[in-house]
PDB file of C-alpha atoms in Angstrom:
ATOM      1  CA  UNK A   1     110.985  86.730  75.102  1.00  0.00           C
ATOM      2  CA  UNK A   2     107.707  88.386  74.027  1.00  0.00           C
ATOM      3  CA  UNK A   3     105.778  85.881  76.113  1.00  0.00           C
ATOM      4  CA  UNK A   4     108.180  86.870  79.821  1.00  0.00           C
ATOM      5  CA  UNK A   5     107.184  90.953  78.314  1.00  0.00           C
ATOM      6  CA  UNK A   6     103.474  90.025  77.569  1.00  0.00           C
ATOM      7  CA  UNK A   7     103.246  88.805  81.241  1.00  0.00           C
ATOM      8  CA  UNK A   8     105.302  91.855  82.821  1.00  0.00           C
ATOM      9  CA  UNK A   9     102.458  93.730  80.879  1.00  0.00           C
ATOM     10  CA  UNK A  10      99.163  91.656  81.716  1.00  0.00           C
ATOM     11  CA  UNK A  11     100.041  90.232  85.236  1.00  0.00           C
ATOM     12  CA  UNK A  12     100.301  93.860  87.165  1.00  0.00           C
ATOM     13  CA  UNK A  13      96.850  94.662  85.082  1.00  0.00           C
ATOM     14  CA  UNK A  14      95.015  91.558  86.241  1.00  0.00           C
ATOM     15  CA  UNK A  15      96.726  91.375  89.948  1.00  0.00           C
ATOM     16  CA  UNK A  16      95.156  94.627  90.314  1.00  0.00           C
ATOM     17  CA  UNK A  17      91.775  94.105  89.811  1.00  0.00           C
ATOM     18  CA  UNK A  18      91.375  91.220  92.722  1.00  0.00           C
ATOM     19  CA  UNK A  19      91.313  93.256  96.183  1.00  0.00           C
ATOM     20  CA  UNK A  20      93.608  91.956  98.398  1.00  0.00           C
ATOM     21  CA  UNK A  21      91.830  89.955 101.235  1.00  0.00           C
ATOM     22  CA  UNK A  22      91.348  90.685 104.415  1.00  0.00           C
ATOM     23  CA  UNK A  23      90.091  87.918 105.796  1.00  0.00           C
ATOM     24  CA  UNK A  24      87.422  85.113 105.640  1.00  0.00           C
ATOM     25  CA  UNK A  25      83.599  84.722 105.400  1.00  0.00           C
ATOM     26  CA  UNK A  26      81.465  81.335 105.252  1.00  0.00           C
ATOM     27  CA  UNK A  27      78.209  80.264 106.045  1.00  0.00           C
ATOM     28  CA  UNK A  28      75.970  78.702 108.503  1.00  0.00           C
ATOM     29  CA  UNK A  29      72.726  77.960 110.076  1.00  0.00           C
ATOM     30  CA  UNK A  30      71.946  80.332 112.901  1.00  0.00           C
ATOM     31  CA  UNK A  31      70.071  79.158 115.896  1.00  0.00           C
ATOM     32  CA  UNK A  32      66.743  80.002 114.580  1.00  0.00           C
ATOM     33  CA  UNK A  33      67.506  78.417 111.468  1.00  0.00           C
ATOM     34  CA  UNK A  34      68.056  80.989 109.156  1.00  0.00           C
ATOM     35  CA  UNK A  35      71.273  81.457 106.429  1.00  0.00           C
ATOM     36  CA  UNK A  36      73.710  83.266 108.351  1.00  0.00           C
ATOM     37  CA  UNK A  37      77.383  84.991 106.831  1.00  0.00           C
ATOM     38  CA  UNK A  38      79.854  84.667 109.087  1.00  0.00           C
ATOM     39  CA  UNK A  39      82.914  86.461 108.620  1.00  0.00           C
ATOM     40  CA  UNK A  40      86.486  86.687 110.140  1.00  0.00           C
ATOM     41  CA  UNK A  41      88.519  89.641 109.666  1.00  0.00           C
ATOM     42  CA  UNK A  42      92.597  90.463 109.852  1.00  0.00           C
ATOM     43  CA  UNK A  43      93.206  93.820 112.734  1.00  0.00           C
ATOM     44  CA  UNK A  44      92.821  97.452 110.649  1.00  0.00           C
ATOM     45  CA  UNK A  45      90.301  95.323 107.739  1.00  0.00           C
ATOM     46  CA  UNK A  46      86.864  95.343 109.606  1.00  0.00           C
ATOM     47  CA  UNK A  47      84.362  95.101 107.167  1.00  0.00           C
ATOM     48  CA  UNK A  48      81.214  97.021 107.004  1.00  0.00           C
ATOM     49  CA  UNK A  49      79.012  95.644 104.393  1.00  0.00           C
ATOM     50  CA  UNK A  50      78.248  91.890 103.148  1.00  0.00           C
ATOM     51  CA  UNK A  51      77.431  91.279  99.479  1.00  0.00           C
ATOM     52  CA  UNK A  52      75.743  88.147  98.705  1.00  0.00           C
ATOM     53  CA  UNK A  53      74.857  87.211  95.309  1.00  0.00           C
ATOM     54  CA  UNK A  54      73.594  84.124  92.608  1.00  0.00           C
ATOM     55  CA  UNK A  55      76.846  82.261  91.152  1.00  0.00           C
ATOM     56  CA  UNK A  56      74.586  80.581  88.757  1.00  0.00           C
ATOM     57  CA  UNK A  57      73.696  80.462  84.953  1.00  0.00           C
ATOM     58  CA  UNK A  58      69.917  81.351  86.072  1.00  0.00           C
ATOM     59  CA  UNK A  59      67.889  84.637  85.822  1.00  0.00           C
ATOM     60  CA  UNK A  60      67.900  86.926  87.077  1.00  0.00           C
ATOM     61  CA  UNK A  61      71.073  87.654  88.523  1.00  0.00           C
ATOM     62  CA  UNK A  62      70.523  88.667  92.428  1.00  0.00           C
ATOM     63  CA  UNK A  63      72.739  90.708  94.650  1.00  0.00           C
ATOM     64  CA  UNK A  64      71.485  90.878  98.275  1.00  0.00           C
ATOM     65  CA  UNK A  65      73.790  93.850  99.856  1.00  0.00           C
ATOM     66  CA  UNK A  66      73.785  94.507 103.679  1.00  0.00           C
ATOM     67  CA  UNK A  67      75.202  97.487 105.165  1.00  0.00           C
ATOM     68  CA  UNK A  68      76.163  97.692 108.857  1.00  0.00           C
ATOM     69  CA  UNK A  69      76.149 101.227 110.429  1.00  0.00           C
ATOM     70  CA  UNK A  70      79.635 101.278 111.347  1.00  0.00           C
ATOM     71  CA  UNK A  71      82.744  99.271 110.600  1.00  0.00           C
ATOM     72  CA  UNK A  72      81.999  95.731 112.027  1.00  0.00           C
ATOM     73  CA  UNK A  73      82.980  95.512 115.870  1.00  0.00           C
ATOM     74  CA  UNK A  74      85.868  92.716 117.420  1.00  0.00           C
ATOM     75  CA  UNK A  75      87.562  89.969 115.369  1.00  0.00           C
ATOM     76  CA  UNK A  76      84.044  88.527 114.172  1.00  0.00           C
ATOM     77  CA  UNK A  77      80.510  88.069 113.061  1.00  0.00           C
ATOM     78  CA  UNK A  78      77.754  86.467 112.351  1.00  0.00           C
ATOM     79  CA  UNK A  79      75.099  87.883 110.875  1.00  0.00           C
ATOM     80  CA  UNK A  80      71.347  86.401 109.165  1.00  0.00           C
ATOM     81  CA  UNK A  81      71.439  87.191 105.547  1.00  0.00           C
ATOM     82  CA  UNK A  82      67.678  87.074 105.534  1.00  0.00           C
ATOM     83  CA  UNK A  83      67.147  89.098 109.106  1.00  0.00           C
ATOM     84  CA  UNK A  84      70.033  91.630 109.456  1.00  0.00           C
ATOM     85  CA  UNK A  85      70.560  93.083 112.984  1.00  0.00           C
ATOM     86  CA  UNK A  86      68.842  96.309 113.802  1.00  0.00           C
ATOM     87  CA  UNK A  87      70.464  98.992 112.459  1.00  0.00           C
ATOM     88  CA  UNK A  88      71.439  97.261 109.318  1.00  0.00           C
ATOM     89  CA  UNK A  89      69.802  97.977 106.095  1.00  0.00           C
ATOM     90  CA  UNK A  90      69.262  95.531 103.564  1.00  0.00           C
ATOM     91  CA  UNK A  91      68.894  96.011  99.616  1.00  0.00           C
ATOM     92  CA  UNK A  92      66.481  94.807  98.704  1.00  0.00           C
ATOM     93  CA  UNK A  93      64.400  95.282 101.754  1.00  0.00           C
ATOM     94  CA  UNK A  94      63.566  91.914 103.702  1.00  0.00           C
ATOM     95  CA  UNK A  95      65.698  89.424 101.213  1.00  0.00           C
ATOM     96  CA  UNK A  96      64.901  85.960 100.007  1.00  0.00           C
ATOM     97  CA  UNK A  97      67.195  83.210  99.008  1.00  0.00           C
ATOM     98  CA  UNK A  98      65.674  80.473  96.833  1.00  0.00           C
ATOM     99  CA  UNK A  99      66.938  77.065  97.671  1.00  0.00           C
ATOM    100  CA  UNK A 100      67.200  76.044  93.507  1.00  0.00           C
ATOM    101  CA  UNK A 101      70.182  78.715  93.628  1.00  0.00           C
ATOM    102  CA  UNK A 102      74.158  79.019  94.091  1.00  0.00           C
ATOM    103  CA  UNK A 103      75.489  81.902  95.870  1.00  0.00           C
ATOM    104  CA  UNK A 104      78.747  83.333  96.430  1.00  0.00           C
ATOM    105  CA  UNK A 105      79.234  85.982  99.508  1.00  0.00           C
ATOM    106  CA  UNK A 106      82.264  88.362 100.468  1.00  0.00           C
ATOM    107  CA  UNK A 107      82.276  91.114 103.210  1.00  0.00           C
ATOM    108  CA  UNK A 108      84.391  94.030 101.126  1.00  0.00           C
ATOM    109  CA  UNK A 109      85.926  97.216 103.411  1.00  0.00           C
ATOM    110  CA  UNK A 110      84.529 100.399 101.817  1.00  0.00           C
ATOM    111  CA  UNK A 111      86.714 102.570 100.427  1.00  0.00           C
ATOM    112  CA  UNK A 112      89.751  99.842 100.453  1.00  0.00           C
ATOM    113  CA  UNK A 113      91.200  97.424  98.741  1.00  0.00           C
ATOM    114  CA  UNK A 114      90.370  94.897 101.104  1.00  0.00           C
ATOM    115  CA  UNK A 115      87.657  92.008 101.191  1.00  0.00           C
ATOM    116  CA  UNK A 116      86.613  88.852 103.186  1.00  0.00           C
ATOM    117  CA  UNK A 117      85.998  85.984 100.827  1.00  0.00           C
ATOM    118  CA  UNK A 118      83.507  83.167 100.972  1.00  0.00           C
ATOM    119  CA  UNK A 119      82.086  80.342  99.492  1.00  0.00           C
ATOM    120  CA  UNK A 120      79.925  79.513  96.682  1.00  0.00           C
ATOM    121  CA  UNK A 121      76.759  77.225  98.229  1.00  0.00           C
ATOM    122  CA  UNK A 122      73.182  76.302  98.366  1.00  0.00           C
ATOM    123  CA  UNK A 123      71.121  76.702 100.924  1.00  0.00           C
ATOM    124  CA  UNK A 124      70.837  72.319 101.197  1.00  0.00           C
ATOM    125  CA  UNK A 125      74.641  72.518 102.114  1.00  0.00           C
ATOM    126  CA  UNK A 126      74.338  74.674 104.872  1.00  0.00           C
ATOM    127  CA  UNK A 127      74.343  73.150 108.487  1.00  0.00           C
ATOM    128  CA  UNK A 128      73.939  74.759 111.648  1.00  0.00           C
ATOM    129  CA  UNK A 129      75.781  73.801 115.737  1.00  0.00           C
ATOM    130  CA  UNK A 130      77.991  75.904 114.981  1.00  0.00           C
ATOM    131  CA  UNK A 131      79.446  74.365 111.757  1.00  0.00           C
ATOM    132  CA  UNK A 132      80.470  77.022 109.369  1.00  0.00           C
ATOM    133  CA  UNK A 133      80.818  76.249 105.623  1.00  0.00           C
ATOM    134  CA  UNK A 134      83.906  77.486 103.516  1.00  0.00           C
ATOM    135  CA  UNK A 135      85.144  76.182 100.109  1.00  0.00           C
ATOM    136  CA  UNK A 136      89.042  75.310 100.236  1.00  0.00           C
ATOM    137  CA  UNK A 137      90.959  74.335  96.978  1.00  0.00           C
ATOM    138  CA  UNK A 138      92.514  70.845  96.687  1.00  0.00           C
ATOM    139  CA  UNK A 139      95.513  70.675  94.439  1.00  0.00           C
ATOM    140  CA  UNK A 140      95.091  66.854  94.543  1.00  0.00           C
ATOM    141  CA  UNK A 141      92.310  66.897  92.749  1.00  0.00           C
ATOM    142  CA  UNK A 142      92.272  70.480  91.159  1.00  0.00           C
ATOM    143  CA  UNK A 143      89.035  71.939  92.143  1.00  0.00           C
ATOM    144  CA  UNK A 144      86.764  73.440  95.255  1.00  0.00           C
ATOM    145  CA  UNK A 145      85.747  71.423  98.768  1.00  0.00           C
ATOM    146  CA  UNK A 146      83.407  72.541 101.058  1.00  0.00           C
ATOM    147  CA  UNK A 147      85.128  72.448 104.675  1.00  0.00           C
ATOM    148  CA  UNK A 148      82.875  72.195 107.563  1.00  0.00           C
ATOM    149  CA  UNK A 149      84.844  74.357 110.471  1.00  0.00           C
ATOM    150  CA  UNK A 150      84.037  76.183 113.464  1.00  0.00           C
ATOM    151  CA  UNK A 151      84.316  79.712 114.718  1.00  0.00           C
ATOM    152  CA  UNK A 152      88.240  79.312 115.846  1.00  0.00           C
ATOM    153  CA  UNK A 153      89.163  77.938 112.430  1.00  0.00           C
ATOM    154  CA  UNK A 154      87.517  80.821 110.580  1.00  0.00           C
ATOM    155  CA  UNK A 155      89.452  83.087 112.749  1.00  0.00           C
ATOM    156  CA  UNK A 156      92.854  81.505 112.109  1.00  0.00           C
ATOM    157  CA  UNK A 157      91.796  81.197 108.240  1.00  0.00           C
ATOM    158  CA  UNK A 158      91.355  85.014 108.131  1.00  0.00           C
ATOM    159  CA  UNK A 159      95.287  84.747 107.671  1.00  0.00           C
ATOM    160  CA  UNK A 160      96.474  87.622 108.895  1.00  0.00           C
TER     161      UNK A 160
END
């Protein structure tokens, strides 16, 4: 009985700190080569910043934040981590990722409770025509995949 109460207690407190999601973000090559985020979103949860940081025992830690000027436009977009589109600002100015690292990368909503998710990756696993990278969980054998998908796949994904 104190286990089903300890649970009615903890559960609410840890459900509550994960923001709902919103939708979907993986990765990619973009035509000119460079690491690109692309993310999918659910109608009402447009993002307007991407957050991409090391998922790594190394130091330092790194955070790479990009803020759009406005709410992201449409149902997607893809956008060069590296490069953002003008109008964007990036902190820290003119970002580098170094190909030793893992990253992780999520596109939150300010001011909500919502957030795109993405994968964890290197910059080796990354391919470009179009493929987009996500991580999927496989019950069968209880960990992370990377899925290779394209633009319409992210979009159903978003799982609105």
């Amino acid at each position: 009985m104190s286990v089903v109460l300890l649970m009615g207690v903890v559960w609410p407190t840890v459900t509550a700190c994960t923001p709902e999601s919103g939708g979907v973000a993986g990765m990619t090559l973009d035509r000119a080569g460079r690491p690109a985020v692309v993310v999918a979103w659910c109608p009402g949860k447009a993002p307007d910043s991407i957050y991409l940081y090391t998922s790594d025992d190394l130091a330092p830690e790194v955070t790479i934040r990009l803020q759009a000027p406005a709410k992201f436009p449409g149902k997607m977009i893809e956008v060069p981590i590296t490069s953002p589109p003008v109008g964007w600002t990036a902190d820290p100015p003119a970002p580098v990722l170094d190909s030793a690292r893992v990253y992780s990368v999520y596109a939150p909503v300010t001011g909500s409770e919502y957030t795109s998710r993405g994968p964890r990756f290197t910059l080796g696993r990354l391919r470009g025509d179009g493929w987009i990278l996500v991580n999927e969980y496989d019950q069968e054998i209880d960990r992370y995949v990377d899925l290779y998908i394209r633009a319409a796949d992210l979009v159903r994904r978003a799982d609105c």
